[in-house]
């Protein structure tokens, strides 16, 4: 009966284990879930969220991973059975769209959990995938990605992430995408927020999220400036030690050599 006794060791294990296939394999037996076969991806995610809310990130992480795996296999199952019968392509598109929205939310959840565990590289991978799947339209995913890029001190990259998202989602000028994008956004956000009926809420929600991104962008700029100034200060101190103090180069100097002793 070797169910994870000391979380600390396990954590160190995971952090050092860069294998990309499935790092959480040895985490698969979770005490709360005896019959994980019968639990849907949404149920697993709900369990994970409960752990997360109690700050039990070690407990939440494997459940998020199981939820993501379950979601993938549920999706594969529906798409294969669909193609067997002669289902219409539109049906398939809607299930795919819904699947992608959920996948983005699940990945953001796991990214947040990894972030709290200070496993920033893995957190970034999840957030990056969420941003890619949602084509940069899900601002929560963008927020998660930029936040973890800041934690990794990638200030320039974080600024790019945020600026790109803010300009892409700026009331989409290209009308062809316009309806489509709004639907996807609305769908993803309402899924996350459980208010399906009020389109207005989703719009306000997007406004709020844009403000959050703006705030984060200011922080990113501040960090970047600070490090720039620091490295400039360092370079400056290195330079001053290299330059012999007697011959300071003065660009305003007008080449009369006998002036040298004034400097």
CSV table of C-alpha atoms in Angstrom, one decimal, residues 90-255:
chain,number,residue,atom,x,y,z
A,90,UNK,CA,-21.2,20.5,-38.4
A,91,UNK,CA,-21.8,18.2,-35.5
A,92,UNK,CA,-18.2,17.3,-35.5
A,93,UNK,CA,-17.1,20.9,-35.6
A,94,UNK,CA,-19.2,21.8,-32.6
A,95,UNK,CA,-17.9,18.9,-30.5
A,96,UNK,CA,-14.3,19.9,-31.6
A,97,UNK,CA,-14.9,23.5,-30.7
A,98,UNK,CA,-16.4,22.5,-27.3
A,99,UNK,CA,-13.5,20.1,-26.7
A,100,UNK,CA,-10.9,22.8,-27.5
A,101,UNK,CA,-12.6,25.3,-25.1
A,102,UNK,CA,-12.5,22.7,-22.3
A,103,UNK,CA,-8.9,21.7,-23.1
A,104,UNK,CA,-7.9,25.3,-22.8
A,105,UNK,CA,-9.6,25.7,-19.5
A,106,UNK,CA,-8.1,22.4,-18.1
A,107,UNK,CA,-4.6,23.4,-19.3
A,108,UNK,CA,-4.9,26.8,-17.7
A,109,UNK,CA,-6.0,25.1,-14.4
A,110,UNK,CA,-3.0,22.8,-14.4
A,111,UNK,CA,-0.7,25.7,-15.4
A,112,UNK,CA,-1.9,27.7,-12.4
A,113,UNK,CA,-1.3,24.7,-10.2
A,114,UNK,CA,2.2,24.2,-11.5
A,115,UNK,CA,2.8,27.9,-11.1
A,116,UNK,CA,1.9,27.7,-7.4
A,117,UNK,CA,4.3,24.8,-7.1
A,118,UNK,CA,7.0,27.1,-8.6
A,119,UNK,CA,7.4,24.6,-11.5
A,120,UNK,CA,7.5,27.4,-14.0
A,121,UNK,CA,8.8,25.6,-17.0
A,122,UNK,CA,6.0,23.0,-17.0
A,123,UNK,CA,3.5,25.8,-16.1
A,124,UNK,CA,4.7,27.7,-19.2
A,125,UNK,CA,4.3,24.7,-21.4
A,126,UNK,CA,0.6,24.2,-20.4
A,127,UNK,CA,-0.1,27.9,-20.8
A,128,UNK,CA,1.6,28.1,-24.2
A,129,UNK,CA,-0.5,25.1,-25.4
A,130,UNK,CA,-3.6,26.8,-24.1
A,131,UNK,CA,-2.8,30.0,-26.0
A,132,UNK,CA,-2.0,28.1,-29.2
A,133,UNK,CA,-5.2,26.0,-29.1
A,134,UNK,CA,-7.3,29.1,-28.5
A,135,UNK,CA,-5.4,31.1,-31.2
A,136,UNK,CA,-4.6,33.7,-28.6
A,137,UNK,CA,-8.3,34.5,-28.2
A,138,UNK,CA,-8.6,33.2,-24.6
A,139,UNK,CA,-7.3,36.0,-22.5
A,140,UNK,CA,-7.1,33.9,-19.4
A,141,UNK,CA,-4.6,31.7,-21.2
A,142,UNK,CA,-2.7,34.7,-22.3
A,143,UNK,CA,-2.6,36.0,-18.7
A,144,UNK,CA,-1.3,32.7,-17.4
A,145,UNK,CA,1.4,32.6,-20.0
A,146,UNK,CA,2.6,36.1,-19.5
A,147,UNK,CA,2.6,35.7,-15.7
A,148,UNK,CA,4.8,32.6,-15.9
A,149,UNK,CA,7.1,34.2,-18.4
A,150,UNK,CA,7.6,37.0,-15.9
A,151,UNK,CA,8.3,34.4,-13.2
A,152,UNK,CA,11.0,33.0,-15.5
A,153,UNK,CA,12.3,36.6,-15.9
A,154,UNK,CA,11.5,36.6,-19.6
A,155,UNK,CA,10.4,40.2,-19.6
A,156,UNK,CA,10.7,40.9,-23.3
A,157,UNK,CA,8.8,37.7,-24.2
A,158,UNK,CA,6.1,38.5,-21.7
A,159,UNK,CA,5.7,42.0,-23.1
A,160,UNK,CA,5.3,40.5,-26.6
A,161,UNK,CA,2.8,38.0,-25.4
A,162,UNK,CA,0.6,40.7,-23.9
A,163,UNK,CA,0.9,43.3,-26.6
A,164,UNK,CA,0.1,40.7,-29.3
A,165,UNK,CA,-3.0,39.5,-27.4
A,166,UNK,CA,-4.2,43.1,-26.8
A,167,UNK,CA,-3.8,44.1,-30.4
A,168,UNK,CA,-5.3,40.8,-31.7
A,169,UNK,CA,-8.3,41.1,-29.5
A,170,UNK,CA,-8.9,44.8,-30.1
A,171,UNK,CA,-12.5,44.7,-31.4
A,172,UNK,CA,-11.4,42.5,-34.3
A,173,UNK,CA,-11.3,44.8,-37.3
A,174,UNK,CA,-11.7,41.9,-39.8
A,175,UNK,CA,-15.4,41.3,-39.9
A,176,UNK,CA,-15.2,37.9,-41.3
A,177,UNK,CA,-13.7,36.5,-38.1
A,178,UNK,CA,-15.7,38.8,-35.9
A,179,UNK,CA,-18.8,36.7,-35.1
A,180,UNK,CA,-16.8,33.5,-35.0
A,181,UNK,CA,-14.2,34.8,-32.6
A,182,UNK,CA,-16.8,36.3,-30.3
A,183,UNK,CA,-18.6,33.0,-30.1
A,184,UNK,CA,-15.5,31.1,-29.2
A,185,UNK,CA,-14.5,33.7,-26.6
A,186,UNK,CA,-17.9,33.7,-25.1
A,187,UNK,CA,-18.1,30.0,-25.1
A,188,UNK,CA,-14.7,29.6,-23.3
A,189,UNK,CA,-15.4,32.3,-20.8
A,190,UNK,CA,-18.9,31.2,-19.9
A,191,UNK,CA,-17.7,27.6,-19.5
A,192,UNK,CA,-15.2,28.9,-17.0
A,193,UNK,CA,-17.6,31.1,-15.2
A,194,UNK,CA,-20.8,29.1,-15.3
A,195,UNK,CA,-23.0,32.0,-16.6
A,196,UNK,CA,-24.2,30.7,-19.9
A,197,UNK,CA,-27.1,33.1,-20.6
A,198,UNK,CA,-25.8,36.6,-20.4
A,199,UNK,CA,-23.8,37.7,-23.4
A,200,UNK,CA,-23.3,41.0,-21.8
A,201,UNK,CA,-21.5,39.4,-18.8
A,202,UNK,CA,-19.0,37.8,-21.2
A,203,UNK,CA,-18.3,41.1,-22.8
A,204,UNK,CA,-17.7,42.8,-19.5
A,205,UNK,CA,-15.6,39.8,-18.6
A,206,UNK,CA,-13.4,40.3,-21.6
A,207,UNK,CA,-13.1,44.0,-20.7
A,208,UNK,CA,-12.0,43.1,-17.2
A,209,UNK,CA,-9.5,40.6,-18.6
A,210,UNK,CA,-8.1,43.2,-21.0
A,211,UNK,CA,-7.6,45.5,-18.0
A,212,UNK,CA,-5.8,42.7,-16.2
A,213,UNK,CA,-3.6,42.2,-19.2
A,214,UNK,CA,-2.9,46.0,-19.3
A,215,UNK,CA,-1.9,45.9,-15.6
A,216,UNK,CA,0.4,43.0,-16.2
A,217,UNK,CA,1.9,44.7,-19.2
A,218,UNK,CA,2.8,47.7,-17.0
A,219,UNK,CA,4.5,45.4,-14.5
A,220,UNK,CA,6.4,43.6,-17.2
A,221,UNK,CA,7.7,47.0,-18.6
A,222,UNK,CA,8.7,48.0,-15.1
A,223,UNK,CA,10.6,44.8,-14.6
A,224,UNK,CA,12.3,45.1,-18.0
A,225,UNK,CA,13.3,48.7,-17.2
A,226,UNK,CA,14.7,47.7,-13.9
A,227,UNK,CA,16.8,44.9,-15.3
A,228,UNK,CA,17.9,47.1,-18.2
A,229,UNK,CA,19.0,49.8,-15.8
A,230,UNK,CA,20.8,47.2,-13.6
A,231,UNK,CA,22.7,45.7,-16.5
A,232,UNK,CA,23.5,49.2,-17.7
A,233,UNK,CA,24.8,50.1,-14.3
A,234,UNK,CA,26.9,46.9,-14.3
A,235,UNK,CA,28.3,47.6,-17.8
A,236,UNK,CA,29.1,51.1,-16.7
A,237,UNK,CA,31.0,50.1,-13.7
A,238,UNK,CA,32.9,47.5,-15.7
A,239,UNK,CA,33.8,50.1,-18.3
A,240,UNK,CA,35.0,52.7,-15.8
A,241,UNK,CA,37.4,50.1,-14.4
A,242,UNK,CA,38.7,49.3,-17.9
A,243,UNK,CA,39.3,52.9,-19.0
A,244,UNK,CA,42.5,54.4,-17.6
A,245,UNK,CA,41.5,57.4,-15.7
A,246,UNK,CA,44.0,59.8,-17.2
A,247,UNK,CA,42.6,59.6,-20.8
A,248,UNK,CA,38.9,60.1,-20.6
A,249,UNK,CA,37.5,60.3,-24.1
A,250,UNK,CA,35.6,63.6,-24.5
A,251,UNK,CA,33.7,63.9,-27.7
A,252,UNK,CA,33.4,67.7,-27.3
A,253,UNK,CA,37.2,68.0,-27.1
A,254,UNK,CA,38.6,70.0,-30.0
A,255,UNK,CA,41.8,68.1,-30.5
